[in-house]
Short mmCIF file of N, CA and C and ligand atoms in Angstrom, two decimals:
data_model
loop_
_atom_site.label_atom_id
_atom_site.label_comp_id
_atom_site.label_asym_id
_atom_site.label_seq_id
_atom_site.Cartn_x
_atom_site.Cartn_y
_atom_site.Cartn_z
N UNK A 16 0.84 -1.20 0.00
CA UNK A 16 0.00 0.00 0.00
C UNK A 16 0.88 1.26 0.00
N UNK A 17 0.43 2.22 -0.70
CA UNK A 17 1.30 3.73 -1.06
C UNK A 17 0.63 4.22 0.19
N UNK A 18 1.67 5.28 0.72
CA UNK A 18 1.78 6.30 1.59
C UNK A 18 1.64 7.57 0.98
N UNK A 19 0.91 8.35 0.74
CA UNK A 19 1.42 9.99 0.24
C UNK A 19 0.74 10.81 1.01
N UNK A 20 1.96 11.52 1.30
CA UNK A 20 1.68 12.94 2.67
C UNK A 20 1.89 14.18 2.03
N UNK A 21 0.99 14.65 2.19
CA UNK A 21 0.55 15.89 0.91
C UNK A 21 0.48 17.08 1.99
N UNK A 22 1.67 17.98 1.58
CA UNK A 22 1.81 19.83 3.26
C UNK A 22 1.11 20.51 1.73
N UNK A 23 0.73 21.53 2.31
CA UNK A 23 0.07 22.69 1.73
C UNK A 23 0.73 23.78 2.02
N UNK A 24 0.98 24.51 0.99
CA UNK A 24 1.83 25.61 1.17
C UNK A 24 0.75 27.20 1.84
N UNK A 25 -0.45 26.65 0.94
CA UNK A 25 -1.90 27.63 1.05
C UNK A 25 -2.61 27.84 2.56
N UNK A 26 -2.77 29.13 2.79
CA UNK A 26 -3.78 29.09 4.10
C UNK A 26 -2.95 28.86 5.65
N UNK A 27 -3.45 27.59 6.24
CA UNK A 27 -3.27 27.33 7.29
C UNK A 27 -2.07 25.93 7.25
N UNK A 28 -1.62 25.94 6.16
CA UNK A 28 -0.11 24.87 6.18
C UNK A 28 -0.82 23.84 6.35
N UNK A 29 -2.06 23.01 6.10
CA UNK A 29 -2.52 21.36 6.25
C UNK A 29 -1.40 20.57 5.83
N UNK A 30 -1.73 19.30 6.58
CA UNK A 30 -0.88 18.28 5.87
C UNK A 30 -1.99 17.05 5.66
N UNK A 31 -2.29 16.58 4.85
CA UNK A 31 -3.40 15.50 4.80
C UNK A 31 -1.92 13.87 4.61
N UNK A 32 -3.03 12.69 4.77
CA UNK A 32 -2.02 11.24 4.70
C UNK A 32 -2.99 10.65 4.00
N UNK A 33 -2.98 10.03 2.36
CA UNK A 33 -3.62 9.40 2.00
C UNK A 33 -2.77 7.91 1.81
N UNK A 34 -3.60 7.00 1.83
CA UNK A 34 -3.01 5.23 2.04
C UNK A 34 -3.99 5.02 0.28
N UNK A 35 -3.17 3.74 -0.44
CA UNK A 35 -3.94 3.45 -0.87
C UNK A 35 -2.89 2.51 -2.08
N UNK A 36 -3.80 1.55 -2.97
CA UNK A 36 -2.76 0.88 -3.81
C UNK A 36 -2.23 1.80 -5.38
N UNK A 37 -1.65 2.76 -5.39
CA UNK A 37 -1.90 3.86 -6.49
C UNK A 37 -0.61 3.82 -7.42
N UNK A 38 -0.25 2.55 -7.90
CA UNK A 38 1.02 2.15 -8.73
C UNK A 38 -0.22 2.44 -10.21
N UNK A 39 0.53 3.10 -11.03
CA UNK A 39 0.17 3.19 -12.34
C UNK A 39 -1.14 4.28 -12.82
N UNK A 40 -1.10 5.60 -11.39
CA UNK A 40 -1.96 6.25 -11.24
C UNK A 40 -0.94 7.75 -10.53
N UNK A 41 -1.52 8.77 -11.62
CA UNK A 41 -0.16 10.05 -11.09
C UNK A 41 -0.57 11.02 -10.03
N UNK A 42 0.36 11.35 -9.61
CA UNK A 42 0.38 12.21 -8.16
C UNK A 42 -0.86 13.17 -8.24
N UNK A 43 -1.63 14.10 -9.72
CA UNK A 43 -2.37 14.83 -9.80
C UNK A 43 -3.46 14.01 -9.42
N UNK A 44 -3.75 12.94 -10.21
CA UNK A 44 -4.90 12.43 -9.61
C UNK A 44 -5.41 11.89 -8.41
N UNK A 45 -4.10 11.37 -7.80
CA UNK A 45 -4.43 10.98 -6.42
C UNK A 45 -4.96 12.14 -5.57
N UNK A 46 -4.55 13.18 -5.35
CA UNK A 46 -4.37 14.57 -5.19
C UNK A 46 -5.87 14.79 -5.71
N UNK A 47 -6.11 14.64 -6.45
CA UNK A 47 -8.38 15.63 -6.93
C UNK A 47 -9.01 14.24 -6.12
N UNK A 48 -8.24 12.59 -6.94
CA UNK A 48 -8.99 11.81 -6.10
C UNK A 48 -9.79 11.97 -4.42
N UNK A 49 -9.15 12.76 -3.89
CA UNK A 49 -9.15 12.72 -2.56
C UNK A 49 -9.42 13.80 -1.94
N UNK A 50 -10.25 14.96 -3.09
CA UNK A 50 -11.13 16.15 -3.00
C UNK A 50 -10.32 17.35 -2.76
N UNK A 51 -9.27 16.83 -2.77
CA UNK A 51 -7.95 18.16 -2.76
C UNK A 51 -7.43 18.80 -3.99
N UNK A 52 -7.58 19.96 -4.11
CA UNK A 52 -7.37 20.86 -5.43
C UNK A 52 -5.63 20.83 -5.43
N UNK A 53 -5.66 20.57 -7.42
CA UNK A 53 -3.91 20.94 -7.66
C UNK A 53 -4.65 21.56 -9.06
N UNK A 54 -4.00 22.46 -9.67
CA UNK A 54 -4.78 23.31 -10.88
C UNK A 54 -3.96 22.43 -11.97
N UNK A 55 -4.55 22.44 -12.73
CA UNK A 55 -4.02 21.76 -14.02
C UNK A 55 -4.66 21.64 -15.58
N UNK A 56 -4.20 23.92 -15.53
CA UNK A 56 -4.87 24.17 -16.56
C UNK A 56 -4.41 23.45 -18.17
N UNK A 57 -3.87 22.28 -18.64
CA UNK A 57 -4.00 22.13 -19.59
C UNK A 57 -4.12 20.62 -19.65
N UNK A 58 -4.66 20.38 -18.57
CA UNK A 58 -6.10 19.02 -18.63
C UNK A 58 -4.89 17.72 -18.71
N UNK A 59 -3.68 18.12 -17.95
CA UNK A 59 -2.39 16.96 -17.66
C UNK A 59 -2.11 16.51 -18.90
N UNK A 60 -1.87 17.20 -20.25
CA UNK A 60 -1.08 17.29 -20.86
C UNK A 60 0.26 17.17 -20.85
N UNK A 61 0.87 17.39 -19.89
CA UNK A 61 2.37 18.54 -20.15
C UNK A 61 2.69 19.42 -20.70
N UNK A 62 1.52 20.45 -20.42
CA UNK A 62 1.78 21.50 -21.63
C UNK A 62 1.68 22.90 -20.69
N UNK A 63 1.61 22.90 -19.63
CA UNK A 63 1.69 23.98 -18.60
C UNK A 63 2.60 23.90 -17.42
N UNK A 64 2.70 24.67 -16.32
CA UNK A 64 3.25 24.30 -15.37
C UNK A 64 2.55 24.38 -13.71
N UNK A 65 0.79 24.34 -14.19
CA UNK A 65 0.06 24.93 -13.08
C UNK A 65 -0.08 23.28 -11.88
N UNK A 66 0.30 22.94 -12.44
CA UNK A 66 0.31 21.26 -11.49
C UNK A 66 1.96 21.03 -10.80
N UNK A 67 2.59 22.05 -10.84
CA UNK A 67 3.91 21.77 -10.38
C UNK A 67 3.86 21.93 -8.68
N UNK A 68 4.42 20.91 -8.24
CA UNK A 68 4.30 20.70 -6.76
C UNK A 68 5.74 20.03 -6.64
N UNK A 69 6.25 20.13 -5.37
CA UNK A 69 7.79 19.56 -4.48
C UNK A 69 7.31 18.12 -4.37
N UNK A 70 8.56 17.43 -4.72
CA UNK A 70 8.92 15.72 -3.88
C UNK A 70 9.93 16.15 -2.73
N UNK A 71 9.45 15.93 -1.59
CA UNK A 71 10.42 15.98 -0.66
C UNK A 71 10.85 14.66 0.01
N UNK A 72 10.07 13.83 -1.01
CA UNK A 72 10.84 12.46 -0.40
C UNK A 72 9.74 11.57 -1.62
N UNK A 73 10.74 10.29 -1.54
CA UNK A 73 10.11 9.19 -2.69
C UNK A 73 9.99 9.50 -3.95
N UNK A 74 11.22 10.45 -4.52
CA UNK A 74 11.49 10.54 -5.72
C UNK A 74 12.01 9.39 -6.54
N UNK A 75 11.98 8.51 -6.34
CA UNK A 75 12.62 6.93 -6.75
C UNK A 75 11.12 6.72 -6.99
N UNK A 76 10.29 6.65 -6.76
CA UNK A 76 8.98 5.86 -7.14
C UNK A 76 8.42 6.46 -8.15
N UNK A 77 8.84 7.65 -8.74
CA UNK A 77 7.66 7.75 -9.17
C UNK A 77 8.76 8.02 -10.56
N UNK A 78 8.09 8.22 -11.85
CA UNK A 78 8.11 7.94 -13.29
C UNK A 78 9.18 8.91 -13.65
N UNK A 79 10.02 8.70 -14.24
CA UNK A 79 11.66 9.63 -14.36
C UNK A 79 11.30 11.03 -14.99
N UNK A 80 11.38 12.00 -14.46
CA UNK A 80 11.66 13.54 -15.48
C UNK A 80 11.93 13.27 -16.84
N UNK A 81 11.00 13.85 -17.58
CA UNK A 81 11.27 13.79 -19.33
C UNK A 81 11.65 15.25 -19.44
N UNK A 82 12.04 15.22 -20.74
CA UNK A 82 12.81 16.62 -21.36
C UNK A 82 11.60 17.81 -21.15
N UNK A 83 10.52 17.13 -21.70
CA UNK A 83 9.20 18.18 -21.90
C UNK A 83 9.15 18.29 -20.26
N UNK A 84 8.64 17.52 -20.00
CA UNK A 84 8.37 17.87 -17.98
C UNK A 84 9.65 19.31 -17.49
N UNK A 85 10.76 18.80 -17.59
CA UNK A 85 12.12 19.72 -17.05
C UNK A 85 11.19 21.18 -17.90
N UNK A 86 11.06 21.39 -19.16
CA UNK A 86 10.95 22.83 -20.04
C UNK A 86 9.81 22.93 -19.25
N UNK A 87 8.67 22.31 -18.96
CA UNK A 87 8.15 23.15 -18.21
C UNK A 87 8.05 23.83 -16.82
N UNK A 88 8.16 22.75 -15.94
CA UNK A 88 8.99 23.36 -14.70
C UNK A 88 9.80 24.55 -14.62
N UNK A 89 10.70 24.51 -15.63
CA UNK A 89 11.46 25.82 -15.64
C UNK A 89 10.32 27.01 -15.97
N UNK A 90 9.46 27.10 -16.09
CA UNK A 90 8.30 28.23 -16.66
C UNK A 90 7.97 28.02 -15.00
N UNK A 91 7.64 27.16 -14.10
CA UNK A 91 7.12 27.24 -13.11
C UNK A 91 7.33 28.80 -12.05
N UNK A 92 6.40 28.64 -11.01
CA UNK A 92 7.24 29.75 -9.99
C UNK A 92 7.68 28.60 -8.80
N UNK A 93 8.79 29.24 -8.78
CA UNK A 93 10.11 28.97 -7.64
C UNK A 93 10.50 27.37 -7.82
N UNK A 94 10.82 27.12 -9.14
CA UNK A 94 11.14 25.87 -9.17
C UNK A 94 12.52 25.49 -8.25
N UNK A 95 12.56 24.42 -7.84
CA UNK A 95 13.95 23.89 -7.38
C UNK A 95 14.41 22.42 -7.54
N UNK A 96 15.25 21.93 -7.39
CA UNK A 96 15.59 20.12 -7.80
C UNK A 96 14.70 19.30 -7.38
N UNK A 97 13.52 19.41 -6.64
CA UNK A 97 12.39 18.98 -6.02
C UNK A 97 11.48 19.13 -6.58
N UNK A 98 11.17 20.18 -8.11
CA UNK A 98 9.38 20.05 -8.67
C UNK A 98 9.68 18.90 -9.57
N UNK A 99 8.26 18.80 -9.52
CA UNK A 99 7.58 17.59 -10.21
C UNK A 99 6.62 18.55 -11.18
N UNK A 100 6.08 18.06 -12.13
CA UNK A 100 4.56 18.39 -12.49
C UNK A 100 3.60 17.30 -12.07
N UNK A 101 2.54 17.57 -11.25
CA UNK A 101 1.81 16.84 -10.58
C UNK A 101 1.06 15.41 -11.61
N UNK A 102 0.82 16.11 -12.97
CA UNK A 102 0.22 15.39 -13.88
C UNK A 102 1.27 13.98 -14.53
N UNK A 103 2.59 14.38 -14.18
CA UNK A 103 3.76 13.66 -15.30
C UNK A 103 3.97 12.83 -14.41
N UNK A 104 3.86 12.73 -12.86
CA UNK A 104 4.58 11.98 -12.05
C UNK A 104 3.59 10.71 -12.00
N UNK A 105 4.08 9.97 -12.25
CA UNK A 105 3.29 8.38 -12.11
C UNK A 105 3.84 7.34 -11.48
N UNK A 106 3.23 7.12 -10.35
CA UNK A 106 3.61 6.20 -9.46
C UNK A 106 3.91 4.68 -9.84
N UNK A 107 5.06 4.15 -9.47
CA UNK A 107 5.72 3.00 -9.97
C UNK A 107 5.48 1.98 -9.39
N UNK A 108 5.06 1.94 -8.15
CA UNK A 108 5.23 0.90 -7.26
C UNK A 108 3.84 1.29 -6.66
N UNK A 109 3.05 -0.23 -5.54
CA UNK A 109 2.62 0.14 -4.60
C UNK A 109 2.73 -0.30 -3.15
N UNK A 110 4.07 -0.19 -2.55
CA UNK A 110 4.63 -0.10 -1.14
C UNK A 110 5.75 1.49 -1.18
N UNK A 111 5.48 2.41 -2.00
CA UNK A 111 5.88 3.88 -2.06
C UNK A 111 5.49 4.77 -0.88
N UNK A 112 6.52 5.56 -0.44
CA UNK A 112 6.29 6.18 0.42
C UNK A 112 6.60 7.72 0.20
N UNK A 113 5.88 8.21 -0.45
CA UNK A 113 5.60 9.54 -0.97
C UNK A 113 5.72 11.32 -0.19
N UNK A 114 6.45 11.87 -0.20
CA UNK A 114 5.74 13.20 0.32
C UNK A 114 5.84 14.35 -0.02
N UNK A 115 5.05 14.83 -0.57
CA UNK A 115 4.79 16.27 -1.54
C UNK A 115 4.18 17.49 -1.35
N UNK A 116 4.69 18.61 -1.29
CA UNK A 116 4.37 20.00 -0.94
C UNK A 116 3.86 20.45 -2.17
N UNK A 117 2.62 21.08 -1.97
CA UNK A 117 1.61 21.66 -2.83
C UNK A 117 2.17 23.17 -2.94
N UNK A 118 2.46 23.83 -3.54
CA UNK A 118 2.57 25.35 -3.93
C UNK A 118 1.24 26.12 -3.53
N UNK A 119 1.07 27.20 -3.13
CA UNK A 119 0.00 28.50 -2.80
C UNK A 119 -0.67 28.47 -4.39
N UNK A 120 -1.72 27.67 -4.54
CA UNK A 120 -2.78 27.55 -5.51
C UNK A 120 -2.48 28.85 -5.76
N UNK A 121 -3.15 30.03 -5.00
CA UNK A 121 -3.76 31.23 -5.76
C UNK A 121 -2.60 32.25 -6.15
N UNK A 122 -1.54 31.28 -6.42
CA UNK A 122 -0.52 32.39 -7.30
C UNK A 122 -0.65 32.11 -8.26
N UNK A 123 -1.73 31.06 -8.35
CA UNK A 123 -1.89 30.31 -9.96
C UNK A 123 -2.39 31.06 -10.85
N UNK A 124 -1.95 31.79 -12.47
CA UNK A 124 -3.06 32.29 -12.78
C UNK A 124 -3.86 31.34 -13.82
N UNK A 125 -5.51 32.03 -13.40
CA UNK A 125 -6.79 30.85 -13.90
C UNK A 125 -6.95 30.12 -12.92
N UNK A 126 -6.62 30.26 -11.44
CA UNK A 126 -6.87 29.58 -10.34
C UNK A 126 -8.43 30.02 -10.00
N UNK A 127 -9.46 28.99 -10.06
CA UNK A 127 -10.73 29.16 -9.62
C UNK A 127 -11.28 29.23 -8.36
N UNK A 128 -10.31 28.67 -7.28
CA UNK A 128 -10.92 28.49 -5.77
C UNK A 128 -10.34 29.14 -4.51
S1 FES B 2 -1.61 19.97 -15.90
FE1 FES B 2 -0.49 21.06 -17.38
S2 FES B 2 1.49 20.19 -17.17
FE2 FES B 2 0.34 19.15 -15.67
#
């Protein structure tokens, strides 16, 4: 069973713990799965950078950085050796132990909530 511990950068700093078997299913979706907003204005394409969120741990599990993923990240705000795009990252395994910092949604622009 996957572990992913999801901090929020937004508001009041939450940290939610979702459990579950999520090998072959990407970090964005687990993330809406579980009624928690990540923006992802170009419908997880890879064609934006509004789904970019931190791995601060269990970067081994999940699906290797492609060339397109890196070009967009770099468009991100405050990228560092830790973004992901929430949509590209696809979980490899399910005994992963995941943990990912969400960026302040409403610096997003086209952020609805
Ligand atoms: S939703 Fe656009 S790159 Fe992930």
């Amino acid at each position: 069973m996957n572990k992913i511990t999801i901090h929020f950068e937004e508001a009041d700093h939450e940290t939610r713990v979702v459990e579950g078997d999520f090998k072959g299913i990407h970090l964005l979706d687990v993330v809406e799965d579980h009624g928690m907003h990540l923006s992802s204005n170009c419908g997880a394409v890879c064609a934006c950078s509004t789904c970019h969120i931190y791995v601060e741990s269990g970067m081994d599990s999940l699906k290797e950085l492609s060339d397109n993923e890196e070009d967009f990240i770099d468009r991100a705000i405050n990228p560092t050796l830790e973004s992901r795009l929430g949509c590209q990252c696809e979980i490899l395994d399910n005994d992963a132990e995941i943990t990912i910092t969400i960026p302040d949604q409403s610096d997003i622009i086209g952020h609805e909530h």
